Short mmCIF file of C-alpha atoms in Angstrom, two decimals:
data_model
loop_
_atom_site.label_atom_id
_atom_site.label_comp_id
_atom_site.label_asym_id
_atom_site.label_seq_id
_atom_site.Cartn_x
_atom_site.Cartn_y
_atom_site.Cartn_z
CA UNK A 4 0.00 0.00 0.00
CA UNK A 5 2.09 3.35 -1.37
CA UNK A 6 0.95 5.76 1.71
CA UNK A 7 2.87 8.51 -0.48
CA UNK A 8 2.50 8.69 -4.24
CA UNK A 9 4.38 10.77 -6.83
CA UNK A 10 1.80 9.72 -9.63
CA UNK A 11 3.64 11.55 -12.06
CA UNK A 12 7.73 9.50 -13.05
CA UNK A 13 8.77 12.58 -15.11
CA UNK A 14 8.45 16.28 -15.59
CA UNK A 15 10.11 18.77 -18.28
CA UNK A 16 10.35 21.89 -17.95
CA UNK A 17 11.68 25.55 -20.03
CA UNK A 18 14.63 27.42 -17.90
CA UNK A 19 13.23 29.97 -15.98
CA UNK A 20 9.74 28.79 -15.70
CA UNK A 21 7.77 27.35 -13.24
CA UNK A 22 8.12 23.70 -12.06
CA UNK A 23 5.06 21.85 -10.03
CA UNK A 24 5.75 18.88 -8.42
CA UNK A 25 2.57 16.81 -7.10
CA UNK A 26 2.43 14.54 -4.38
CA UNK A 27 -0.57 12.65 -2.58
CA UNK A 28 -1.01 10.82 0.47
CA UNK A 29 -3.23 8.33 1.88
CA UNK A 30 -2.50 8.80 5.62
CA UNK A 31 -4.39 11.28 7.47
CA UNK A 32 -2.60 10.83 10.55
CA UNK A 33 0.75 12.40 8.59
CA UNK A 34 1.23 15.93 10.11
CA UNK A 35 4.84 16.70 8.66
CA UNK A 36 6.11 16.54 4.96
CA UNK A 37 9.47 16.97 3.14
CA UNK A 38 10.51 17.58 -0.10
CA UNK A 39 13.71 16.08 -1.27
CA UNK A 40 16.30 16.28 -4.03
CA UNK A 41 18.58 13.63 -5.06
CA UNK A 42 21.41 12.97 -7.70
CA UNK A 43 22.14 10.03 -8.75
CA UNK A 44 24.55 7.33 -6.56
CA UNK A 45 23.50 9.89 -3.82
CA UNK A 46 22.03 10.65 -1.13
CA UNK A 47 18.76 12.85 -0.79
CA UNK A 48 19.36 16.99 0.06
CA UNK A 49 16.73 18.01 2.48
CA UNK A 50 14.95 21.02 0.54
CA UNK A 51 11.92 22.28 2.63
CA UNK A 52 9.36 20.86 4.90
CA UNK A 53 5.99 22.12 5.96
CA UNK A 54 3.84 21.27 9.38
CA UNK A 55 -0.08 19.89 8.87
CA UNK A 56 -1.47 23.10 10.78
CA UNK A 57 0.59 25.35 7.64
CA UNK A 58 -1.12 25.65 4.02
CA UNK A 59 2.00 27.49 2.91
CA UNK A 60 6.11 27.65 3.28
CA UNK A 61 8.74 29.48 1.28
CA UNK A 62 12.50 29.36 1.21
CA UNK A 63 13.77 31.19 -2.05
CA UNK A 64 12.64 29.65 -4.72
CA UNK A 65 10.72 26.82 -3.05
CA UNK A 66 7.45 26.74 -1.99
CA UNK A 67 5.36 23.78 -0.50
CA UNK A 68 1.78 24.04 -0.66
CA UNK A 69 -0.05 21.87 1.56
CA UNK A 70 -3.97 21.00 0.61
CA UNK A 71 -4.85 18.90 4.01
CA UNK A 72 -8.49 18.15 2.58
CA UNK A 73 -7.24 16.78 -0.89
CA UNK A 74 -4.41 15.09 1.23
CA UNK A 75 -2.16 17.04 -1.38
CA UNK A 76 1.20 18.56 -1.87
CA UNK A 77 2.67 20.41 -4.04
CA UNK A 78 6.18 22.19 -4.65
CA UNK A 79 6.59 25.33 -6.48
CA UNK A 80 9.99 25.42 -7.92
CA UNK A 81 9.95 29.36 -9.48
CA UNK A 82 12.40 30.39 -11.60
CA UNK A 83 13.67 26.62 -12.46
CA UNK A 84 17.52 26.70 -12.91
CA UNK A 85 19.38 24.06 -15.17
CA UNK A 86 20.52 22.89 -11.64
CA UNK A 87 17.05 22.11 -10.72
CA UNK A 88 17.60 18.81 -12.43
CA UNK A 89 17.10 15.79 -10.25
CA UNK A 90 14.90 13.54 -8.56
CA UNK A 91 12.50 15.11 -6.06
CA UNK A 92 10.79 12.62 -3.26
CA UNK A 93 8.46 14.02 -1.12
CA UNK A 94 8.00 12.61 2.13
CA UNK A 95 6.10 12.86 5.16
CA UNK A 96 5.69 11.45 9.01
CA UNK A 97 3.70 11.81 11.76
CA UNK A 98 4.13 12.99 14.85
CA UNK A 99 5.17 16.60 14.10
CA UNK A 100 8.98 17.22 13.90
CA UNK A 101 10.08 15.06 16.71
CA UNK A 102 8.47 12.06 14.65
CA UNK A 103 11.22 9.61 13.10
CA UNK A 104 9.83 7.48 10.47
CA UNK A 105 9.47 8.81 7.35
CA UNK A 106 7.17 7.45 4.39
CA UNK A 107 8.82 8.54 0.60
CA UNK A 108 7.02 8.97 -2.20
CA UNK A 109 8.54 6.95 -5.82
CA UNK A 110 10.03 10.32 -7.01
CA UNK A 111 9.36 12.49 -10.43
CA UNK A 112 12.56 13.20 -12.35
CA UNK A 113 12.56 16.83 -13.38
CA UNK A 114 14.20 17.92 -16.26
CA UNK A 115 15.07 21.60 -16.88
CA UNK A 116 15.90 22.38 -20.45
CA UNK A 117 18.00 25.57 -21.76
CA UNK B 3 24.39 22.24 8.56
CA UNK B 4 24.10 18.66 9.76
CA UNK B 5 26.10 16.16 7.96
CA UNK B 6 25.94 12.87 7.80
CA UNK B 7 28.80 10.83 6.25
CA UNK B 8 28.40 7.21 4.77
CA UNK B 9 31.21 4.97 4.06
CA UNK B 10 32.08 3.02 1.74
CA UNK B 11 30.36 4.54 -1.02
CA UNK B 12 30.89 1.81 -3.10
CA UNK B 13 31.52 -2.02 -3.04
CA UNK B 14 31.19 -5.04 -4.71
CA UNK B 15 31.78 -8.52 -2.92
CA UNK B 16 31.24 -11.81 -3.22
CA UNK B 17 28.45 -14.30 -2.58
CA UNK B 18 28.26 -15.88 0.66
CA UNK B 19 30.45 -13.03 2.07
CA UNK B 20 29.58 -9.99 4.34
CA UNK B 21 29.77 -6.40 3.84
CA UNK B 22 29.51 -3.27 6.62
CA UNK B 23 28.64 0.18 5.93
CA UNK B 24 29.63 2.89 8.46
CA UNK B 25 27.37 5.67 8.69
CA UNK B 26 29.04 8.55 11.05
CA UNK B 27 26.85 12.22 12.70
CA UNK B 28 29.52 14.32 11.92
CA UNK B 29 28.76 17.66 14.07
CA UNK B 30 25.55 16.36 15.83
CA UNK B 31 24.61 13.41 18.16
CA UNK B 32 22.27 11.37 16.32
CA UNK B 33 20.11 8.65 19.25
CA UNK B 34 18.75 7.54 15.96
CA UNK B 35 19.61 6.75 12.91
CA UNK B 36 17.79 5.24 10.02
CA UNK B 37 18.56 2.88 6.91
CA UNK B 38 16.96 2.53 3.61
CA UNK B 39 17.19 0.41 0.50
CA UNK B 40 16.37 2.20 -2.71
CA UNK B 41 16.00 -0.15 -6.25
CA UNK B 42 16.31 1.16 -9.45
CA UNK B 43 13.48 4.05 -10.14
CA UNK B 44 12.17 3.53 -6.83
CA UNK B 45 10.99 4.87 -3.77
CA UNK B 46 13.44 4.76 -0.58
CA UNK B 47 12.12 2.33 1.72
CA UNK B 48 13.12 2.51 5.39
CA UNK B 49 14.43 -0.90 6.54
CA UNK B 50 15.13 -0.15 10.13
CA UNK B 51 15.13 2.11 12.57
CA UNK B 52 18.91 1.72 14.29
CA UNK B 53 18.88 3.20 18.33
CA UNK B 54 21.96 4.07 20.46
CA UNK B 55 22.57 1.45 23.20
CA UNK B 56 19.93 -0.87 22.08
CA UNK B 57 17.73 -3.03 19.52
CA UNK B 58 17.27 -2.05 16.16
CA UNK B 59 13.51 -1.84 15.04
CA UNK B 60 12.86 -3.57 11.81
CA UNK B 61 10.08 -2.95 9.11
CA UNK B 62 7.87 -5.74 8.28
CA UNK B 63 9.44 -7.86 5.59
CA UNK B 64 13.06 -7.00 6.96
CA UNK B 65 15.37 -9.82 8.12
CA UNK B 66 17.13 -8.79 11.11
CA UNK B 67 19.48 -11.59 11.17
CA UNK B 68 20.42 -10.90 7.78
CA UNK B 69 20.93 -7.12 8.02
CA UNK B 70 22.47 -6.04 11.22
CA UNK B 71 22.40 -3.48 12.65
CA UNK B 72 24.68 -1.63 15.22
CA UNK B 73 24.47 1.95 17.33
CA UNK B 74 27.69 1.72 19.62
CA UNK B 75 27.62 5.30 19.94
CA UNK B 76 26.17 8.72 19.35
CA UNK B 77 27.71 9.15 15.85
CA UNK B 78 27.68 6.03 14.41
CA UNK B 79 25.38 3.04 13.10
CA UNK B 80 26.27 0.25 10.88
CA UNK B 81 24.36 -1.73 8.71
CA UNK B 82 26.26 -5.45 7.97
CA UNK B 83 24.73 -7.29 5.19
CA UNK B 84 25.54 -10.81 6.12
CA UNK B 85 25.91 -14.22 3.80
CA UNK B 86 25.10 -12.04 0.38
CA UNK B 87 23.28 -12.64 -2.11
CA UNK B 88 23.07 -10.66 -6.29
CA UNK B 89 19.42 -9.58 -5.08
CA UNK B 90 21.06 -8.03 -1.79
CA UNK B 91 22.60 -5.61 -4.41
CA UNK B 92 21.18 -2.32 -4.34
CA UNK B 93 21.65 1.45 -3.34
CA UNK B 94 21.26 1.74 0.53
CA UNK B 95 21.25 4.90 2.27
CA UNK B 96 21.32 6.00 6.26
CA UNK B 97 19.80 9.11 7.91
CA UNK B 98 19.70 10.80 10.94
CA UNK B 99 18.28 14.08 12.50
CA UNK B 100 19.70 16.72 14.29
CA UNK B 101 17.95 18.34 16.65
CA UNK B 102 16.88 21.60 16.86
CA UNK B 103 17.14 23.63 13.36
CA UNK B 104 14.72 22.78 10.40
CA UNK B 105 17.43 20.64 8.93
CA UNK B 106 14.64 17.67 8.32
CA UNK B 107 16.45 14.33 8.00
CA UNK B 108 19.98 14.55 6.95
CA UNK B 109 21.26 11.54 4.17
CA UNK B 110 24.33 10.46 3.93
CA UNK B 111 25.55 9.86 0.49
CA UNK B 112 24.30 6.29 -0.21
CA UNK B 113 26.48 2.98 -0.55
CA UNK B 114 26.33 1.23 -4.04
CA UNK B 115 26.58 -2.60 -3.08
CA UNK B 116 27.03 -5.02 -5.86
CA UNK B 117 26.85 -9.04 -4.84
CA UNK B 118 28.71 -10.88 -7.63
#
């Protein structure tokens, strides 16, 4: 049973646009959720999290947008850089930050052309 | 930041034979730290949950006597893949968390384990 899904594998997108990533979850108990970024033969970069009892968080260019009744999350990825291009997971737990188990989504590879 | 440093990054053994993978908390105390397996195009899935001074908690599905795990210390868990096998080969990955600071769960950089 995939508690966290990533329904979409791949997503391209122009340099200097906007990138969505889309994750749902099953799990209404989950109260905290994490975006990560990974390279391959690496390990996941923590990129921005956002609490249940938040609808909205922004660090630079990345913004999480939580949608507690759709159990959906999305991250906002504005302007995308070539850099951009990885594998984003999102994640989430329960038991607010001092929980320890985290659930991953499959991942969406996100391309960012010139 | 938090790191988290894993070690080796990659390795390719044997059958029958048994590996160990060192992950260190290099400027943090880490109580817990946490190991996942990720396959190719794959989610990471969290294998066990590996606690200073005692047990390790395994995930349904998880063979404890095959993958050991050990928390000696504040800084350091290892994972031992014992007797393995070519399906044993995969990317596997620790974690911890630092407290304090929005740092999330820090990854180490993953170990590459081949079984030939």
């Amino acid at each position: 049973d995939q508690q966290v899904k990533q329904n979409s594998p791949s997503l391209s997108v122009q340099e200097g646009r906007i990138s969505i990533l889309n994750c749902d979850y099953t799990n209404s108990m989950f109260d905290y959720f994490l975006w990560y970024k990974k390279y391959p033969a690496e390990g996941p970069t923590f990129l921005i999290s956002i609490s249940s009892i938040k609808d909205k968080n922004e660090d630079g260019r990345f913004t999480v947008f939580l949608n507690k009744s759709a159990k959906h999350l999305s991250l906002h990825i504005v302007p995308s850089q070539p850099g951009d291009s990885a594998v984003y997971f999102c994640a989430a737990s329960w038991g607010g930050q001092g929980a320890q188990k985290l659930v991953f989504g499959q991942g969406t590879r996100l391309t960012i052309n010139p | 930041g938090a790191v988290v440093s894993q070690h080796p990054s990659r390795v390719i053994c044997k059958s029958g034979t048994s590996v160990k993978i060192e992950c260190r908390s290099l400027d943090f105390q880490a109580t817990t730290m946490f190991w996942y397996r990720q396959f190719p195009k794959q989610s990471l899935m969290l294998m066990a949950t590996s606690n200073e001074g005692s047990k390790a908690t395994y995930e349904q599905g998880v063979e404890k006597d095959k993958f050991l795990i050990n928390h000696a210390s504040l800084t350091l868990s290892t994972l031992t893949v014992t007797s393995a096998h070519p399906e044993d080969s995969s990317f596997y990955i620790c974690s911890a968390r630092a407290q304090g600071g929005d740092y999330g769960y820090t990854f180490g950089s993953g170990t590459r384990l081949t079984v030939v």
